[in-house]
Tab-separated table of C-alpha atoms in Angstrom:
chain	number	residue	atom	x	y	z
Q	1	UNK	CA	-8.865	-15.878	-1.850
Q	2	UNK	CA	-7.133	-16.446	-4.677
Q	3	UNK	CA	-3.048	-16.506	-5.050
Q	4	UNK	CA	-1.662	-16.804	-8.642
Q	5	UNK	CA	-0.485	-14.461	-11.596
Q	6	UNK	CA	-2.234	-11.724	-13.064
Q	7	UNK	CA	-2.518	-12.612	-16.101
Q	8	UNK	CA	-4.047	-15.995	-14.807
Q	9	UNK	CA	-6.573	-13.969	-12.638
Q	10	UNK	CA	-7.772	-11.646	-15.534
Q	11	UNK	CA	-9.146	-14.751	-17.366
Q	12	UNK	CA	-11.118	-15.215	-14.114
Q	13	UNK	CA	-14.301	-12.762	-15.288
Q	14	UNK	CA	-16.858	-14.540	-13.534
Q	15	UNK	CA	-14.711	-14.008	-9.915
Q	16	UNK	CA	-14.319	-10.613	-10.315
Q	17	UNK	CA	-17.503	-10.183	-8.367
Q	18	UNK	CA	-16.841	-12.465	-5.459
Q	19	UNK	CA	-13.132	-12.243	-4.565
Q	20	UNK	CA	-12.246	-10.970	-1.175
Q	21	UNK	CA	-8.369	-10.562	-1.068
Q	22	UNK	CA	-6.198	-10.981	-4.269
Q	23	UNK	CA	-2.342	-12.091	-3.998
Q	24	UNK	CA	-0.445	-11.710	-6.607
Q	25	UNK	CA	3.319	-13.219	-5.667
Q	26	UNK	CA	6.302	-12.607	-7.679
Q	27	UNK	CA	4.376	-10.552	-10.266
Q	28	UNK	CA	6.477	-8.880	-13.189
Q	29	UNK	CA	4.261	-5.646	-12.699
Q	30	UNK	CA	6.294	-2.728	-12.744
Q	31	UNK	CA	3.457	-0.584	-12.004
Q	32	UNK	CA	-0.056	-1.023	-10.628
Q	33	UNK	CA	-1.819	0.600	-13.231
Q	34	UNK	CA	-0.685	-2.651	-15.217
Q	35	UNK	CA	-3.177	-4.565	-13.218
Q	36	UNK	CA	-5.783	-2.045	-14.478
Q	37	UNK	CA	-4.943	-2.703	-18.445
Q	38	UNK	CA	-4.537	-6.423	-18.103
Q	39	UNK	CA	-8.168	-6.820	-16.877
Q	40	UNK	CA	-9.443	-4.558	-19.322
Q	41	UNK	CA	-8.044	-5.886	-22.001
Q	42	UNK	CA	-9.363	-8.999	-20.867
Q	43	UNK	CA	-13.186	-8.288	-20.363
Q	44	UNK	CA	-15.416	-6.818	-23.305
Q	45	UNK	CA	-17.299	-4.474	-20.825
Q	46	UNK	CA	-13.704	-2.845	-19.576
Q	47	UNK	CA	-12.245	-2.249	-16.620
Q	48	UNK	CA	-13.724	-4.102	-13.570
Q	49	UNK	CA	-14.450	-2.552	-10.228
Q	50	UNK	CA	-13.872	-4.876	-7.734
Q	51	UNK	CA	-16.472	-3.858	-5.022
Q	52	UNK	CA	-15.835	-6.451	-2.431
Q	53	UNK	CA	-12.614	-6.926	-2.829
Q	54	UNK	CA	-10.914	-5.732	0.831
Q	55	UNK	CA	-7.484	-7.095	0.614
Q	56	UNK	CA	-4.742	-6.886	-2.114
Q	57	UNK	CA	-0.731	-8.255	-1.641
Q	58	UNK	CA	1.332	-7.501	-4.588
Q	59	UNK	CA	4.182	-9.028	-2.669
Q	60	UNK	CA	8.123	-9.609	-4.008
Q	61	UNK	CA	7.465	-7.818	-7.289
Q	62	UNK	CA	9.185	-5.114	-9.495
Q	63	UNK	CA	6.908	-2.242	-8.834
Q	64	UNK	CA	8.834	0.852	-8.460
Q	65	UNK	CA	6.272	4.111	-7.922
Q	66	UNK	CA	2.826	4.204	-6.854
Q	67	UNK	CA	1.542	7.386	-8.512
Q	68	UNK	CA	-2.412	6.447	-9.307
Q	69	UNK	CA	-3.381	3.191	-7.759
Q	70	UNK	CA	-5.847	1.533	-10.281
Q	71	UNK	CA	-9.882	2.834	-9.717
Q	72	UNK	CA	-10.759	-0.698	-9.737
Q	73	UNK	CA	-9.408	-1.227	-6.186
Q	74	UNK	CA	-10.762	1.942	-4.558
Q	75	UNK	CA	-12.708	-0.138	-1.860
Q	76	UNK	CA	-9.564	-1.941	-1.498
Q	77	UNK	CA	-8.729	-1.531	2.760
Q	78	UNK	CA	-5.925	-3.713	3.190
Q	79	UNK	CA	-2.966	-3.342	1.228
Q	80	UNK	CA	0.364	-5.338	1.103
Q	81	UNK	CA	2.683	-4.095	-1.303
Q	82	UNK	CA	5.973	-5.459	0.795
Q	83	UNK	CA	9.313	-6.662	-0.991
Q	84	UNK	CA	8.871	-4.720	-3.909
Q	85	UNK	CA	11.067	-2.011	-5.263
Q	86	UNK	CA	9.396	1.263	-4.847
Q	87	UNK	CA	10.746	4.649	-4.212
Q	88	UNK	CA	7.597	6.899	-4.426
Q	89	UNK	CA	4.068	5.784	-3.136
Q	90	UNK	CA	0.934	8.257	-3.413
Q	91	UNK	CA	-2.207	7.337	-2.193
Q	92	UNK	CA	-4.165	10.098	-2.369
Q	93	UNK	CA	-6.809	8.385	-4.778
Q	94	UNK	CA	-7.834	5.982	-1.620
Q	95	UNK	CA	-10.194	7.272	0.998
Q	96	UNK	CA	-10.060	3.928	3.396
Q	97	UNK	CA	-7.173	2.600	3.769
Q	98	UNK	CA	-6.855	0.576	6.866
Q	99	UNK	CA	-3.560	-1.234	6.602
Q	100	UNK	CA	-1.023	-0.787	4.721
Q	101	UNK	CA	1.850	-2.535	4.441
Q	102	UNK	CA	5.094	-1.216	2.171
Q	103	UNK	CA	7.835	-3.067	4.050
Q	104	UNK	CA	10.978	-3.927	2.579
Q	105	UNK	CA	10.934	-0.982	-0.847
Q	106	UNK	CA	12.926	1.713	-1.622
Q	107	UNK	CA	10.960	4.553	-0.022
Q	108	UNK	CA	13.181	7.707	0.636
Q	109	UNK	CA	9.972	9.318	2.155
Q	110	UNK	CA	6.656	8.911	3.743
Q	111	UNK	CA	3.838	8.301	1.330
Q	112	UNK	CA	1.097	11.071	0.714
Q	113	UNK	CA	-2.433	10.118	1.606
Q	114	UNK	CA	-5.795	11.567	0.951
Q	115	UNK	CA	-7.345	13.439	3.392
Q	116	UNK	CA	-10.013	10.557	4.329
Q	117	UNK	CA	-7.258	7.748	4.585
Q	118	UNK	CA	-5.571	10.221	7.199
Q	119	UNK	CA	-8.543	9.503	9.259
Q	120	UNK	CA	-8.794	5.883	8.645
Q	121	UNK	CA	-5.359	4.405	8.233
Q	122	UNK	CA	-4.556	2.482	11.602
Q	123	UNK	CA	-1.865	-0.040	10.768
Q	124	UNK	CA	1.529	1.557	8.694
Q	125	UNK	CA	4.671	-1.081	8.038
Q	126	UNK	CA	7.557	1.097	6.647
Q	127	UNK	CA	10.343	-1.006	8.030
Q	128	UNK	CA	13.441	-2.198	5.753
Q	129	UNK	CA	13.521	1.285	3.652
Q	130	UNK	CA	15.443	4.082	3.211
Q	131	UNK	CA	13.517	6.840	5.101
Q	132	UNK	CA	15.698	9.652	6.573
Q	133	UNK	CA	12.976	11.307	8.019
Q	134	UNK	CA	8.857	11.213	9.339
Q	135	UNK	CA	7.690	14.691	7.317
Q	136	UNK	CA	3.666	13.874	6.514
Q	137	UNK	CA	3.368	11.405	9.215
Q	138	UNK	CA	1.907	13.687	11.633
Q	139	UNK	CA	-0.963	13.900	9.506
Q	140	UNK	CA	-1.741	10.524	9.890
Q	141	UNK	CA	-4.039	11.043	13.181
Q	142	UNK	CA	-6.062	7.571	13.329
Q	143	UNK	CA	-2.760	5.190	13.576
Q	144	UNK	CA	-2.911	3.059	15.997
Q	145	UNK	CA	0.728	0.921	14.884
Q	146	UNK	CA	3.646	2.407	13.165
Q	147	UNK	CA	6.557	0.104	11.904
Q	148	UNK	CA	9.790	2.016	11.452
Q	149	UNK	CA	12.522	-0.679	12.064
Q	150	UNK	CA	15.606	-0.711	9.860
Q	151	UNK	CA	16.005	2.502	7.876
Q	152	UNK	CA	18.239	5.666	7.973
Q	153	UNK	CA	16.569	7.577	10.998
Q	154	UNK	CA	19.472	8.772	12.918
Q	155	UNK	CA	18.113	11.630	15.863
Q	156	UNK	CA	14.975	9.481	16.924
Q	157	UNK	CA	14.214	12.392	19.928
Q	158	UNK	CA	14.205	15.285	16.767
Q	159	UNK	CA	11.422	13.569	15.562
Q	160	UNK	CA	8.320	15.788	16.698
Q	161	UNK	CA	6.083	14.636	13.686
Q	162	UNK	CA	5.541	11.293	16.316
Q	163	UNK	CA	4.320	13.641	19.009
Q	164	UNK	CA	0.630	14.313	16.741
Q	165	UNK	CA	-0.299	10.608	16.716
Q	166	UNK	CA	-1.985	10.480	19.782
Q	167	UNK	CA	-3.747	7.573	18.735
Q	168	UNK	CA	-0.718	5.222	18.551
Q	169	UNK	CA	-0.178	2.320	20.661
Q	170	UNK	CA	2.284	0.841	18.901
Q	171	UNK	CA	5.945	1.735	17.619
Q	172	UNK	CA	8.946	-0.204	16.696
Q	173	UNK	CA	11.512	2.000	15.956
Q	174	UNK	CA	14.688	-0.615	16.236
Q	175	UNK	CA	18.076	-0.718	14.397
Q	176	UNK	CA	18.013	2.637	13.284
């Protein structure tokens, strides 16, 4: 585990190997692919691939769209991108994504997900956003627990996209 800045963590070469979860906190990313470009620019051989990395929390940053998440994390499962400032996430370059968790942004809609992470993507946390609507989440058939609290979804009974996740045990829907 390791918490600290990125810049801090790309002089880190010899960890890149052996890290399990990577927080960055209070990061002035504005975009994930900057994670990408600050590790290769600090290793000769490039761009790292963190294989055994599993967890990454870019919590209470500046990121603002997720439209190609960095190759390096691909075998990343757990990811914590809460109190940032995003409006658009895609996701369709991860195939296992377990848990994701994009509380507290600026998303006006669900995020789009590869066809493999419909299958594996149990845990979603999409509370404190602006999401009018659930279009995409039917897709979603492996979740097992859906956080909706606090955003704009007015006619709760309208929404038939929760009626295909017959998986889900779980569903917080309040102040809505």
């Amino acid at each position: 585990f390791i918490g600290c800045s990125v810049e801090s963590v790309s002089k880190l070469t010899f960890l890149h190997d052996q890290i399990i979860k990577l927080s960055l906190f209070k990061s002035n990313l504005k975009d994930l692919k900057d994670i990408d470009k600050v590790f290769h620019s600090a290793t000769d051989s490039g761009s790292r691939n963190w294989e055994i990395l599993k967890t990454l929390e870019v919590v209470n940053g500046n990121i603002l769209n997720i439209n190609k998440f960095p190759v390096c994390f691909e075998s990343v499962g757990n990811i914590d991108l809460r109190n940032n400032s995003i409006v658009a996430a895609d996701f369709t370059d991860f195939k296992r994504i377990f848990s994701l968790n994009l509380s507290c942004n600026n998303l006006l809609s669900v995020p789009t997900f590869y066809s493999l992470a419909k299958t594996t993507l149990t845990v979603l946390v999409l509370s404190n956003n602006q999401l009018k609507n659930l279009r995409g989440i039917e897709y979603l058939e492996s979740l097992k627990i859906l956080y909706l609290c606090d955003n704009f979804l007015l006619n709760i009974e309208n929404m038939t996209e929760l009626n295909a996740l017959s998986s889900l045990t779980e569903l917080k829907l309040s102040r809505n």
